[in-house]
Short mmCIF file of C-alpha atoms in Angstrom, two decimals:
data_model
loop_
_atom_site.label_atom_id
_atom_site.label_comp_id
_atom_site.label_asym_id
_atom_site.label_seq_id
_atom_site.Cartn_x
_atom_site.Cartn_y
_atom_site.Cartn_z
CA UNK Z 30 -6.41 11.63 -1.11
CA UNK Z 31 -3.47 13.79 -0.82
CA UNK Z 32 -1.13 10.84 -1.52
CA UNK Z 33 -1.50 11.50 -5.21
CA UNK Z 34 -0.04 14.34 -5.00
CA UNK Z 35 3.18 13.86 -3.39
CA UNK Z 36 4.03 10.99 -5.02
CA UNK Z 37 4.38 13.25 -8.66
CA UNK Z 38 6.36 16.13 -8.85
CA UNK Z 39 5.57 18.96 -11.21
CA UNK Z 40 6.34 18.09 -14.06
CA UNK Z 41 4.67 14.71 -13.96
CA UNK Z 42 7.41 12.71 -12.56
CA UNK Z 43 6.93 9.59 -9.84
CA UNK Z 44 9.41 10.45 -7.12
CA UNK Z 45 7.69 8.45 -4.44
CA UNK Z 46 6.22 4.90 -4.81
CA UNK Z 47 3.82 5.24 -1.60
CA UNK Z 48 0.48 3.82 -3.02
CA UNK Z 49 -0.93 2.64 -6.64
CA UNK Z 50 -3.67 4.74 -6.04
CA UNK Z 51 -3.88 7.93 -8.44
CA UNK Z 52 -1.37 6.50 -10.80
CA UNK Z 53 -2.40 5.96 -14.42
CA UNK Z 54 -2.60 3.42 -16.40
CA UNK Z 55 0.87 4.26 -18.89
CA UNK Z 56 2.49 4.70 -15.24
CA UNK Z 57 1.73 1.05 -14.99
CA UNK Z 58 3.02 -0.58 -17.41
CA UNK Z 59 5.59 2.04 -18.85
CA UNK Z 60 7.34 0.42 -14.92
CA UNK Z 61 6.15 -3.34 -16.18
CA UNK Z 62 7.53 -2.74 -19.78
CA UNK Z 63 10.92 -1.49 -18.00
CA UNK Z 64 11.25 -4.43 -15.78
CA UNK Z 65 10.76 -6.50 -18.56
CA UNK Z 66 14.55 -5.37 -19.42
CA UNK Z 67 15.79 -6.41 -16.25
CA UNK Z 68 15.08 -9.74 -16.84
CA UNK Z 69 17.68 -12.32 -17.68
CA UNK Z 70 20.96 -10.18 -15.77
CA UNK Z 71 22.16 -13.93 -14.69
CA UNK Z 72 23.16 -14.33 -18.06
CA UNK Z 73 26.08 -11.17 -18.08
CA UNK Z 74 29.56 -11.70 -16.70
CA UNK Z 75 28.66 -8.72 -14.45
CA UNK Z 76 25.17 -8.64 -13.22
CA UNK Z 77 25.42 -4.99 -12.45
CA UNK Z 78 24.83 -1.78 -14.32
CA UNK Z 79 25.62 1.59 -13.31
CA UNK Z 80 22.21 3.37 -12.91
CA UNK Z 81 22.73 4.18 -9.33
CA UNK Z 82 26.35 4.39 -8.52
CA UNK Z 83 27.00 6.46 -6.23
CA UNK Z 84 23.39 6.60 -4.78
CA UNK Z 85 22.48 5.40 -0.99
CA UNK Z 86 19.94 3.23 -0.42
CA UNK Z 87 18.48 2.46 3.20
CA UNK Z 88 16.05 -0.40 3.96
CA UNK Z 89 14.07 0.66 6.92
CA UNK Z 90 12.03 -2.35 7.78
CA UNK Z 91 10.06 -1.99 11.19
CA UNK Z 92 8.57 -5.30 10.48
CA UNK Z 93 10.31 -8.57 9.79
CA UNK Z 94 10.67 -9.33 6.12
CA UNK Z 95 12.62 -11.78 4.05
CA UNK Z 96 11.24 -11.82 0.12
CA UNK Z 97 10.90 -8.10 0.11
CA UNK Z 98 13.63 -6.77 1.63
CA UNK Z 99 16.44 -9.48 0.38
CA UNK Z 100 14.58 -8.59 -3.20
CA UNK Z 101 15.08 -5.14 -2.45
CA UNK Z 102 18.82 -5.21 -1.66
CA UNK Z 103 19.56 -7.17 -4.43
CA UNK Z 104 18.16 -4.85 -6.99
CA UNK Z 105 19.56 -1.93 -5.41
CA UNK Z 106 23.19 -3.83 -5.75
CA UNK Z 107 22.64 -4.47 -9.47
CA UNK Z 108 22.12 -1.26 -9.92
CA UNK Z 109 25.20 -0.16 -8.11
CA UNK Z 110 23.66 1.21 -5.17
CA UNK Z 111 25.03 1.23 -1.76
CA UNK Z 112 22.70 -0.43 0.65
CA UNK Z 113 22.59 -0.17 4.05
CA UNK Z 114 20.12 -2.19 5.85
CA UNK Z 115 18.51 -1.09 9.63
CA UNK Z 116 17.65 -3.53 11.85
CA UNK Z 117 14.38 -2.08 13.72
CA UNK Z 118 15.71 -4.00 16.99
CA UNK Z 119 19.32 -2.56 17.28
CA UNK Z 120 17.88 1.06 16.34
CA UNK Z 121 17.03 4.12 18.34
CA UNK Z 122 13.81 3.93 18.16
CA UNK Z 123 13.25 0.71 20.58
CA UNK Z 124 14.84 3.30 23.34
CA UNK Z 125 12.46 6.26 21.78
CA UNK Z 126 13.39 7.89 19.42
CA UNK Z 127 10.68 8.76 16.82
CA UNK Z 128 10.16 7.71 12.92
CA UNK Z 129 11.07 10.99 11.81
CA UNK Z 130 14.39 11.87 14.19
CA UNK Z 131 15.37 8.68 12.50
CA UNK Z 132 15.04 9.35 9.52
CA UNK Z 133 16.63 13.09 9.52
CA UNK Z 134 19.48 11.16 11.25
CA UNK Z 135 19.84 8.63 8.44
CA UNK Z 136 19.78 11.67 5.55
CA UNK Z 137 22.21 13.61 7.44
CA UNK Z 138 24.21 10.99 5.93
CA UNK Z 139 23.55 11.81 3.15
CA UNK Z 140 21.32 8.87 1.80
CA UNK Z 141 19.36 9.09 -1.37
CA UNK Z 142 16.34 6.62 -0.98
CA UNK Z 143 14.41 5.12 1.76
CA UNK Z 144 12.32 1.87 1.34
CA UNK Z 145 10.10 1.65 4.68
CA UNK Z 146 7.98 -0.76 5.64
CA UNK Z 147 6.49 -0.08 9.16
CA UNK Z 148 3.63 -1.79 10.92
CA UNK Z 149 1.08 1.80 11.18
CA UNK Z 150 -0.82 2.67 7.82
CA UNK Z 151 0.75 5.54 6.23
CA UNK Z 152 4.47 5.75 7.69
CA UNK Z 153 6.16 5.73 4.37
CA UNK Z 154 3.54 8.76 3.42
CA UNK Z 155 4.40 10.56 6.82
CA UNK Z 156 8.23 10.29 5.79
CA UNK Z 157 7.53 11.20 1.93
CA UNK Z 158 5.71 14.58 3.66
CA UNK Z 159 9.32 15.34 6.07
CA UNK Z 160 12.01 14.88 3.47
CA UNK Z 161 14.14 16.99 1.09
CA UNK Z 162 12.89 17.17 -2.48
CA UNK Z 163 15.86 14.61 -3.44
CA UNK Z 164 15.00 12.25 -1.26
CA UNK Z 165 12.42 9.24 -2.45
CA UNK Z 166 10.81 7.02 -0.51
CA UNK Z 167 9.63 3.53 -1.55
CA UNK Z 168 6.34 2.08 0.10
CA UNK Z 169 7.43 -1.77 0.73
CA UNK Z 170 3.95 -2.45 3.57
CA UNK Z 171 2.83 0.05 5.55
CA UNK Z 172 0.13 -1.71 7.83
CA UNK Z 173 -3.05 -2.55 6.26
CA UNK Z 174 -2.84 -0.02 3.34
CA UNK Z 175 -0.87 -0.85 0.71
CA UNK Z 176 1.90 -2.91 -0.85
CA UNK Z 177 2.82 -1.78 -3.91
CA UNK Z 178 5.62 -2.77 -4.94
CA UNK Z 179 4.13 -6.40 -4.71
CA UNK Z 180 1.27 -5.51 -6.81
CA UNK Z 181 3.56 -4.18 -9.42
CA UNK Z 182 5.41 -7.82 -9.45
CA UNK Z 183 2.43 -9.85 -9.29
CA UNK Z 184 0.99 -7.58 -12.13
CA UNK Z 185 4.48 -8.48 -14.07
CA UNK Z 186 4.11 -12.30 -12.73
CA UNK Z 187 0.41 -11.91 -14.51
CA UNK Z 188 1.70 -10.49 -17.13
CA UNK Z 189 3.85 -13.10 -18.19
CA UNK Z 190 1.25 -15.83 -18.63
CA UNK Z 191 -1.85 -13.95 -18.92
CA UNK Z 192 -0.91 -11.05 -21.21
CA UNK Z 193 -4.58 -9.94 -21.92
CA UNK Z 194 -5.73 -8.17 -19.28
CA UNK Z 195 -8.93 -7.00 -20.54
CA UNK Z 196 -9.73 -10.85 -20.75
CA UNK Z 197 -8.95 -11.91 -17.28
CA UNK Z 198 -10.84 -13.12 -14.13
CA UNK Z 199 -8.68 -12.83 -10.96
CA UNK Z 200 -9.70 -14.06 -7.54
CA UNK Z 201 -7.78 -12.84 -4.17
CA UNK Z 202 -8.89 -15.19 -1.39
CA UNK Z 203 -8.39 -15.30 1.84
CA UNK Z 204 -7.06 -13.15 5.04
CA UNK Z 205 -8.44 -9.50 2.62
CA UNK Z 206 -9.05 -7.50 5.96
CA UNK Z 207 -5.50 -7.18 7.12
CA UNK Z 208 -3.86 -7.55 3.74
CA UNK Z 209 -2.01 -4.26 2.08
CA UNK Z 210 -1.08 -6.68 -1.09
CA UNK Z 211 -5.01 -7.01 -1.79
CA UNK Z 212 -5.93 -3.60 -1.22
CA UNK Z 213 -2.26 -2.71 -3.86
CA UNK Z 214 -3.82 -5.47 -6.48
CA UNK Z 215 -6.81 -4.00 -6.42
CA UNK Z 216 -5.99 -1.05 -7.17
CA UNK Z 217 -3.37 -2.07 -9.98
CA UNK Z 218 -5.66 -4.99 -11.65
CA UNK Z 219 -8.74 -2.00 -12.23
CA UNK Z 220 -6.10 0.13 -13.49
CA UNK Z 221 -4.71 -2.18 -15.60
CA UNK Z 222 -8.44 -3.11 -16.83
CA UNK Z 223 -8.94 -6.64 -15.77
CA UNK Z 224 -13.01 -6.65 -15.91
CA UNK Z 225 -13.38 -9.30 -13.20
CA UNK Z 226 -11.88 -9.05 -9.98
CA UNK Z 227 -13.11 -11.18 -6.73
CA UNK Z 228 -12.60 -11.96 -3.19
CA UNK Z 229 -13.65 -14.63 -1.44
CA UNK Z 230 -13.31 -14.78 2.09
CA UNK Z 231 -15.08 -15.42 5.18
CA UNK Z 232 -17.27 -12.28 6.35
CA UNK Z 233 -15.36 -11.31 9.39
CA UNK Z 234 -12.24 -11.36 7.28
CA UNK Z 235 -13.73 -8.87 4.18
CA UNK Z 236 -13.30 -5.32 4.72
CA UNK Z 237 -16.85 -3.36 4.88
CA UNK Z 238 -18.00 -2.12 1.81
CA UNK Z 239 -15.28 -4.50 0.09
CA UNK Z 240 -17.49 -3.42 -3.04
CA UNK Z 241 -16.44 0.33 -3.36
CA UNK Z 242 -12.85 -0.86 -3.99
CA UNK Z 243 -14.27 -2.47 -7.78
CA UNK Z 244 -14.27 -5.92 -6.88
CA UNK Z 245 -16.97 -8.57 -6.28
CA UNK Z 246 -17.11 -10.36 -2.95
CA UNK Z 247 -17.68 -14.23 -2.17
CA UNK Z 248 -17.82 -16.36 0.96
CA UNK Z 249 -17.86 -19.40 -0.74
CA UNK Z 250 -14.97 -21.06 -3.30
CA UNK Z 251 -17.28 -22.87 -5.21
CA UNK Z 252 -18.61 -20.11 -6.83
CA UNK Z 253 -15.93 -17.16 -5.93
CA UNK Z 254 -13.26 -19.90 -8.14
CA UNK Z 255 -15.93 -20.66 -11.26
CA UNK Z 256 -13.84 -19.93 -13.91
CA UNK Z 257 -10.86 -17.66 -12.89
CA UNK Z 258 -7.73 -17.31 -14.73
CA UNK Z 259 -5.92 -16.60 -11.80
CA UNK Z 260 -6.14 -17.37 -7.79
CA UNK Z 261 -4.30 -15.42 -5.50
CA UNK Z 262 -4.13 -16.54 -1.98
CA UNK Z 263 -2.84 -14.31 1.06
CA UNK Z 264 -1.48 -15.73 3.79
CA UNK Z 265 -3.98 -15.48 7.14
CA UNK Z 266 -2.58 -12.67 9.25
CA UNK Z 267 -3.02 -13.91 12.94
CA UNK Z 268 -0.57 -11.62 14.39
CA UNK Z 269 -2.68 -8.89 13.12
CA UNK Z 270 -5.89 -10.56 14.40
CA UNK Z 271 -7.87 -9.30 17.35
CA UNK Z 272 -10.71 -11.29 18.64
CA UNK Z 273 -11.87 -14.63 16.94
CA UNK Z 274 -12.16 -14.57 13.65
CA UNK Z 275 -12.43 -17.61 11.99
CA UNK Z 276 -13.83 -20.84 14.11
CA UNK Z 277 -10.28 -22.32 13.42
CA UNK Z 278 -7.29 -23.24 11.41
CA UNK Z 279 -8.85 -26.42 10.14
CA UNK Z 280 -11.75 -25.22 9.37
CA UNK Z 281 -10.56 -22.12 7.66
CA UNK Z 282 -8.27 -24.85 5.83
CA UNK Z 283 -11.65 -26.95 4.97
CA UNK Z 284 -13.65 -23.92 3.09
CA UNK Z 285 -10.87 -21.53 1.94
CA UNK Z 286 -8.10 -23.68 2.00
CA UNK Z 287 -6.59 -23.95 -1.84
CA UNK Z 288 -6.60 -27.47 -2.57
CA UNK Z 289 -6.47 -29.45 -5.64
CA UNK Z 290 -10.20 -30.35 -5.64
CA UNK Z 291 -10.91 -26.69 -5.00
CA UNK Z 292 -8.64 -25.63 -7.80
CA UNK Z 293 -11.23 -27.49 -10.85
CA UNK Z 294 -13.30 -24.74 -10.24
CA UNK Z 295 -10.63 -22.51 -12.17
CA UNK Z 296 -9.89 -22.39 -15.80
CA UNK Z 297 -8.03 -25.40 -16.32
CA UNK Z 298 -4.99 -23.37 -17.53
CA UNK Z 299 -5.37 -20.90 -14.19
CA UNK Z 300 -2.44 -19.51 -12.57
CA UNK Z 301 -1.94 -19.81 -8.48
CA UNK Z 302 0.15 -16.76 -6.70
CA UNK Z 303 0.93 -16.05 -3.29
CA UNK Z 304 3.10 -13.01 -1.81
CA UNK Z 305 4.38 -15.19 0.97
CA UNK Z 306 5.16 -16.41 3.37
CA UNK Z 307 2.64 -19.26 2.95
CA UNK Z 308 1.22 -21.24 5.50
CA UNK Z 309 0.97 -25.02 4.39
CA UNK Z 310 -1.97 -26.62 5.22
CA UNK Z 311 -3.59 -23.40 6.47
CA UNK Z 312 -4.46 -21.56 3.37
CA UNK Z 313 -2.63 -23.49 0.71
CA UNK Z 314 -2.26 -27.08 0.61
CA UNK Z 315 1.27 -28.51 -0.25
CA UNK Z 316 0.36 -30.02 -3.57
CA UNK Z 317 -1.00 -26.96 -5.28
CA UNK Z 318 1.97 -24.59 -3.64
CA UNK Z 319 4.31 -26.86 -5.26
CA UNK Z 320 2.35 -27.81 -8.04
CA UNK Z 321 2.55 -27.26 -11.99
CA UNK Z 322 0.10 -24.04 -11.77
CA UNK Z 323 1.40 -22.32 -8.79
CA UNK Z 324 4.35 -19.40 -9.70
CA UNK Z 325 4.73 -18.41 -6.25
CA UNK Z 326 8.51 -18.82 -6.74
CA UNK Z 327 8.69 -16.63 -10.09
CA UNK Z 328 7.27 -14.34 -8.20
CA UNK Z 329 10.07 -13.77 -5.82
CA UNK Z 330 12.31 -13.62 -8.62
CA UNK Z 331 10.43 -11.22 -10.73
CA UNK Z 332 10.19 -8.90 -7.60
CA UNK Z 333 13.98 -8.74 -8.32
CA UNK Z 334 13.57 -6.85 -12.10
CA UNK Z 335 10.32 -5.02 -10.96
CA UNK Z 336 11.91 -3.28 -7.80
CA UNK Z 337 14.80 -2.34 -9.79
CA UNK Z 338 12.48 -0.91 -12.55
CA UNK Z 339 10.77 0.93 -9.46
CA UNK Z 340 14.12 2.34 -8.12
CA UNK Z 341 15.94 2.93 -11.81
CA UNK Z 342 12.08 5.07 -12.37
CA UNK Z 343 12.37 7.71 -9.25
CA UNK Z 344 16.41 7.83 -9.39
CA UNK Z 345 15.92 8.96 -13.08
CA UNK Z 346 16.16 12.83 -13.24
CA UNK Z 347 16.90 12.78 -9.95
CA UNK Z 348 19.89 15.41 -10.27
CA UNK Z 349 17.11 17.00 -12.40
CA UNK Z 350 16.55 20.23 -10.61
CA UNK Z 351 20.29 20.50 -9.84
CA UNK Z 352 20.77 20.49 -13.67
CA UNK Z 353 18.36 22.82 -14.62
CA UNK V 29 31.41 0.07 -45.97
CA UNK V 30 31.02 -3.59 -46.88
CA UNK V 31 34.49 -3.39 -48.73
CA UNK V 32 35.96 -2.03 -45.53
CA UNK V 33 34.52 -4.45 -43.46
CA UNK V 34 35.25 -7.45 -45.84
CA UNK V 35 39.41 -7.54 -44.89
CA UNK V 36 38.04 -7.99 -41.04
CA UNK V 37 35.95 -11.03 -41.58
CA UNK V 38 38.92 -13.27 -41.83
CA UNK V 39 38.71 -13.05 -37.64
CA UNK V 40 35.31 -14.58 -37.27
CA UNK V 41 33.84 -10.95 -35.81
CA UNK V 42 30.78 -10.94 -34.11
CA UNK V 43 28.92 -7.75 -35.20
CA UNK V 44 26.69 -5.70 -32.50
CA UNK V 45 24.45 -3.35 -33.39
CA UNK V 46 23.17 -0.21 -30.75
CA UNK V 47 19.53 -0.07 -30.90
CA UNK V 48 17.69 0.90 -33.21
CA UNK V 49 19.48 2.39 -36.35
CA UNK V 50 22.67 0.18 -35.38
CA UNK V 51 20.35 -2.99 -35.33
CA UNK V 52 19.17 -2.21 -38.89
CA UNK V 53 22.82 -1.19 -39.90
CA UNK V 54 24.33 -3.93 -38.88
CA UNK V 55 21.88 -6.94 -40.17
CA UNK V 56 22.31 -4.90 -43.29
CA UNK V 57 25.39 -5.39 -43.68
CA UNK V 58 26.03 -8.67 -42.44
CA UNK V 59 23.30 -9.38 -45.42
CA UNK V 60 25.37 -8.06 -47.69
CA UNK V 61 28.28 -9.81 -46.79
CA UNK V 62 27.05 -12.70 -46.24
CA UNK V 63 28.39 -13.62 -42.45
CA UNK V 64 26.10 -16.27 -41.18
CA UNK V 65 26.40 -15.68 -37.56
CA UNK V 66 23.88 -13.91 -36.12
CA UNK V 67 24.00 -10.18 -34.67
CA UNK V 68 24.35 -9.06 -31.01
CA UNK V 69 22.15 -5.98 -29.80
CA UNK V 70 23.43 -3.57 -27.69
CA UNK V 71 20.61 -0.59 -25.85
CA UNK V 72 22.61 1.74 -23.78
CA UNK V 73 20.18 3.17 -21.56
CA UNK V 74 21.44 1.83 -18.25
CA UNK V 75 24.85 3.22 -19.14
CA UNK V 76 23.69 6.77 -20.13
CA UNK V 77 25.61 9.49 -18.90
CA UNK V 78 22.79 11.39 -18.18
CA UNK V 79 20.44 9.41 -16.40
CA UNK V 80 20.62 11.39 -13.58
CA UNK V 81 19.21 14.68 -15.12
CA UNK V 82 16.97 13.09 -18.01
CA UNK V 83 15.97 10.00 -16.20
CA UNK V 84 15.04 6.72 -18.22
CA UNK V 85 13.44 5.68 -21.20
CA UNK V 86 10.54 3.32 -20.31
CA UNK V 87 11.09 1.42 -23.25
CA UNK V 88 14.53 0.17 -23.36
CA UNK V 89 14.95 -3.01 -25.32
CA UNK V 90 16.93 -5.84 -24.48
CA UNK V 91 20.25 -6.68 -24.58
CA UNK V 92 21.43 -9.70 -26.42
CA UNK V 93 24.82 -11.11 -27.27
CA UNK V 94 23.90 -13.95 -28.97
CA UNK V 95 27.30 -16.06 -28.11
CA UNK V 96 29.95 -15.55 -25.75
CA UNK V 97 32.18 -12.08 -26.29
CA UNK V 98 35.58 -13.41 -24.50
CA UNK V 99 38.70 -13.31 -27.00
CA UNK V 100 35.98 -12.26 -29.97
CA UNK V 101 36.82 -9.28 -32.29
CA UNK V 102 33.49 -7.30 -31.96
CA UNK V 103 32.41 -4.62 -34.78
CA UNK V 104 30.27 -2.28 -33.21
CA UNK V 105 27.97 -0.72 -35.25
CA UNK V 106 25.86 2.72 -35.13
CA UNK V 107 24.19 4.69 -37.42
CA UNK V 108 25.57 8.32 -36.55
CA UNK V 109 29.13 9.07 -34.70
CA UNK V 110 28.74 12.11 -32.93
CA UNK V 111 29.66 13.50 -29.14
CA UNK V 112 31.11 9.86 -28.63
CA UNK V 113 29.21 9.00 -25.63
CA UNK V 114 27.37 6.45 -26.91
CA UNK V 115 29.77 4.30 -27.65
CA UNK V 116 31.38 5.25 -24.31
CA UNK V 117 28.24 3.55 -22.78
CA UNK V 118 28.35 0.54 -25.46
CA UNK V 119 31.72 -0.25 -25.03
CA UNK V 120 30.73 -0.18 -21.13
CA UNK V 121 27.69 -2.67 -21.60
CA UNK V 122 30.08 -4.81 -23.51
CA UNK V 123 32.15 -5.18 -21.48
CA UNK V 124 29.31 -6.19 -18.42
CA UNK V 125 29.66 -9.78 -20.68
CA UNK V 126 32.87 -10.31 -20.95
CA UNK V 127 36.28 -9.50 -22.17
CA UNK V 128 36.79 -9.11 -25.83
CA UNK V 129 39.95 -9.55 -28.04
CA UNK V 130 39.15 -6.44 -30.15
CA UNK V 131 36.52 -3.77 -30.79
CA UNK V 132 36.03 -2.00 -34.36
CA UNK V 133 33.36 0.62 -34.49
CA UNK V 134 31.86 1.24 -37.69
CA UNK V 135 29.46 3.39 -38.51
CA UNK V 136 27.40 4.87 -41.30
CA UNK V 137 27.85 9.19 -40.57
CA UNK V 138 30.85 10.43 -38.81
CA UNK V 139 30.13 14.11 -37.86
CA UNK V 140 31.97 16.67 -35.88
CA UNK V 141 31.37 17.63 -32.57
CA UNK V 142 33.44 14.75 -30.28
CA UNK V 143 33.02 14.91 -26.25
CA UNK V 144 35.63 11.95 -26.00
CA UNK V 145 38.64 10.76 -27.42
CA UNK V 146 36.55 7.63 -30.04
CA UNK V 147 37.06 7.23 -33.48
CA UNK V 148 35.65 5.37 -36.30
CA UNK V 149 37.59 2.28 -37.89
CA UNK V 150 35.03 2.06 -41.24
CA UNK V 151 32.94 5.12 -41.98
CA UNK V 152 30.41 5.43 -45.19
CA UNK V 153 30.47 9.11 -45.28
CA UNK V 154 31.47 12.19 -43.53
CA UNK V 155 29.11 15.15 -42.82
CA UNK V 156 29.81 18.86 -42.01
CA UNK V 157 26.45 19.11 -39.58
CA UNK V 158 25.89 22.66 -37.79
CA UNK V 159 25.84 22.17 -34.16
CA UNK V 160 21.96 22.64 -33.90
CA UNK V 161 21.36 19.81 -36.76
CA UNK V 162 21.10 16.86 -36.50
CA UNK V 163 20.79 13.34 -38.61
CA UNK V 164 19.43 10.00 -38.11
CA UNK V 165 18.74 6.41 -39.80
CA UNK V 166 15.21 6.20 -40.38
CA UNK V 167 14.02 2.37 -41.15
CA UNK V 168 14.30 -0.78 -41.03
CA UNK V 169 12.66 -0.70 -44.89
CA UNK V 170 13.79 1.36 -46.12
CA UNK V 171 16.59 2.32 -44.83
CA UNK V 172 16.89 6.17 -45.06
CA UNK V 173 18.72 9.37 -43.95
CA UNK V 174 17.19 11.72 -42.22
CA UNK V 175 18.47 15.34 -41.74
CA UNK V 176 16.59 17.83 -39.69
CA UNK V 177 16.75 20.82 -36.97
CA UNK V 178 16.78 19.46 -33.33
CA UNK V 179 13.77 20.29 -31.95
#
């Protein structure tokens, strides 16, 4: 995997957030121990401070997104950043032009970060490989591959109310084929250390060899849920689907539906996330989505504090080399 | 500096401490003087000058002003007074929460060697510091001063 390397500079830095793969443990939670600090800004008169003034941000979303990218612009603005957000269908490249004339376009004017989600596996990576050494680029979904800045606020959201995570059983159920936020949790929970980590899911919806990634596979909830401190459940990508792969919504709804009944299996104190959007009634029912365990919406907040840890980390030292 | 401070309490100050040796500093002396209220804690990190060539800490601790800082007279309160831009930065955080009636900075060392136009308004003790020395408040029990060679 050459991703590892482009992500760290020389010197050991993170100057791209592409992929959790390769990055160490201390990387980890040295970002979760930072966000921790952004926490609470709603209390100050001025919910701002000055990391990034003077710094261009651009949000180059290919793909429709609400959570990540609103999170995204906020925590650029509290940290002074300018943002500038694309929309894919006013921009060039619906009448041709390519990813990367785009994007040389865009840092002709003189931006400083790109956060790219795109719909192909590996277009933040691509980018990361074309621009100048002060550019970073920020991963936020890039097809089926990863996700993770998610991961990092879902391991924060964990955090929070399950600090040990050499102690914890986590579950990810659901739509794992097509999802970049499993494949960017698993990566981070094994990391991180958590000695149990599942998916359940139908068969034609678990990658092959689901296994090599360090997690334990289940096609039933019964068992897959025995015991977990924490549930995660992805929303069913049908827009990504091609063929039949489940028999249909209600019955993907009857065995891997999250309901309250299904939910005993867990701890009694476990934890329910979700990255959004959820589907009601398709993989979730209403009652546990809105129910005493679930933290789906902390979630969306803590993706505030953990994107701006993730920006504050690779504009750090930025103006290194030019000070040296 | 507790019989410096001691004429200022009449205005109901709020002291703030910069983390760390200004955190001990400050409960220290509002120990010794008895003020009841408790201290506000001030980490500068976000407000560094330099954060563009040295980057960030990765473990910055909080911020907390325990009450609101509008119309308050605010002691501010760090170990060592040096280039300044510290207290550039704290006075910038402060300022994030609100508008306050008066700042005093007191702190334990003044040395030489100011970037910016800040003075003290209490100082313990002065200290004549070559350029490639430097001293810091080791702690919180005891609390101790440390004087070595920068690294």
């Amino acid at each position: 995997m050459s991703q590892r390397d482009i992500q760290i500079d020389e010197a050991g830095n993170l100057v791209h957030f592409l992929t959790l793969e390769g990055l160490s443990r201390p990387t980890l939670v040295g970002i979760l121990d930072l966000a921790e600090s952004f926490v609470g800004f709603e209390a100050r008169e001025i919910k701002k401070v000055p990391l990034l003034r003077g710094k261009t941000v651009v949000n180059l979303f290919f793909e429709p997104s609400t959570r990540t990218r609103t999170t995204f612009e906020i925590a650029a603005k509290r940290l002074s950043a300018d943002v500038i957000n694309m929309n894919p269908a006013r921009m060039s490249t619906s009448k041709g032009e390519t990813v990367l004339d785009t994007v040389r376009n865009l840092e002709a004017m003189h931006t400083d970060m790109f956060v790219v989600r795109h719909e192909f596996s590996g277009t933040a990576y691509l980018i990361a490989c074309h621009v100048p050494p002060h550019i970073r680029i920020i991963n936020a979904g890039d097809g089926r591959h990863a996700h993770p800045t998610q991961a990092m606020l879902d391991m924060f959201t964990i955090r929070q109310h399950k600090p040990d995570f050499a102690n914890l059983s986590v579950a990810i159920v659901g739509d794992i084929l097509h999802s970049r936020v499993a494949r960017s949790q698993i990566h981070a929970l094994n990391t991180l250390g958590v000695p149990d980590i599942r998916v359940i899911a139908p068969m034609t919806l678990l990658p092959t060899e689901v296994e090599r990634l360090g997690v334990r596979a289940y096609t039933d909830m019964a068992s897959g849920l025995d015991d977990v401190d924490v549930i995660v459940m992805l929303r069913l990508q049908m827009e990504r689907m091609r063929g039949q792969l489940i028999p249909s919504e209600q019955a993907f709804f009857r065995c891997y539906g999250l309901t309250e009944d299904k939910l005993q299996q867990a701890k009694t104190d476990a934890v329910v996330m979700h990255p959004g959007p959820i589907n009601r009634g398709l993989e979730i029912a209403s009652s546990v989505a809105d129910g005493p365990q679930s933290l789906i919406l902390p979630q969306v907040t803590n993706g505030i504090a953990v994107r701006m840890a993730i920006m504050a980390q690779l504009m750090g030292g930025a103006g290194r080399k030019e000070a040296a | 500096m507790g019989s410096q401070l001691r004429p200022m309490l009449s205005s109901d100050p709020l002291f703030v401490g910069i983390h760390t040796g200004g955190v001990w500093l400050a409960q220290r002396l509002c120990q010794q003087l008895n003020v009841a209220t408790s201290i506000g804690t001030i980490d500068i990190s976000f407000y560094r000058d330099d954060f563009s060539r040295v980057g960030i800490h990765p473990q910055v601790k909080a911020s907390h002003l325990p009450e609101p800082i509008d119309d308050r007279h605010i002691i501010l309160v760090d170990d060592v007074l040096h280039t300044g831009r510290t207290i550039r930065a704290a006075l910038n955080e402060i300022f994030a929460y609100g508008r306050p009636r008066r700042v005093s900075l007191a702190v334990l060392v003044e040395r030489g060697g100011r970037e910016l136009p800040i003075q003290p308004d209490v100082v313990a003790t002065h200290m004549e510091l070559d350029p490639g020395e430097h001293v810091k408040l080791l702690g919180p029990e005891p609390l101790t001063l440390q004087r070595m060679e920068r690294r």
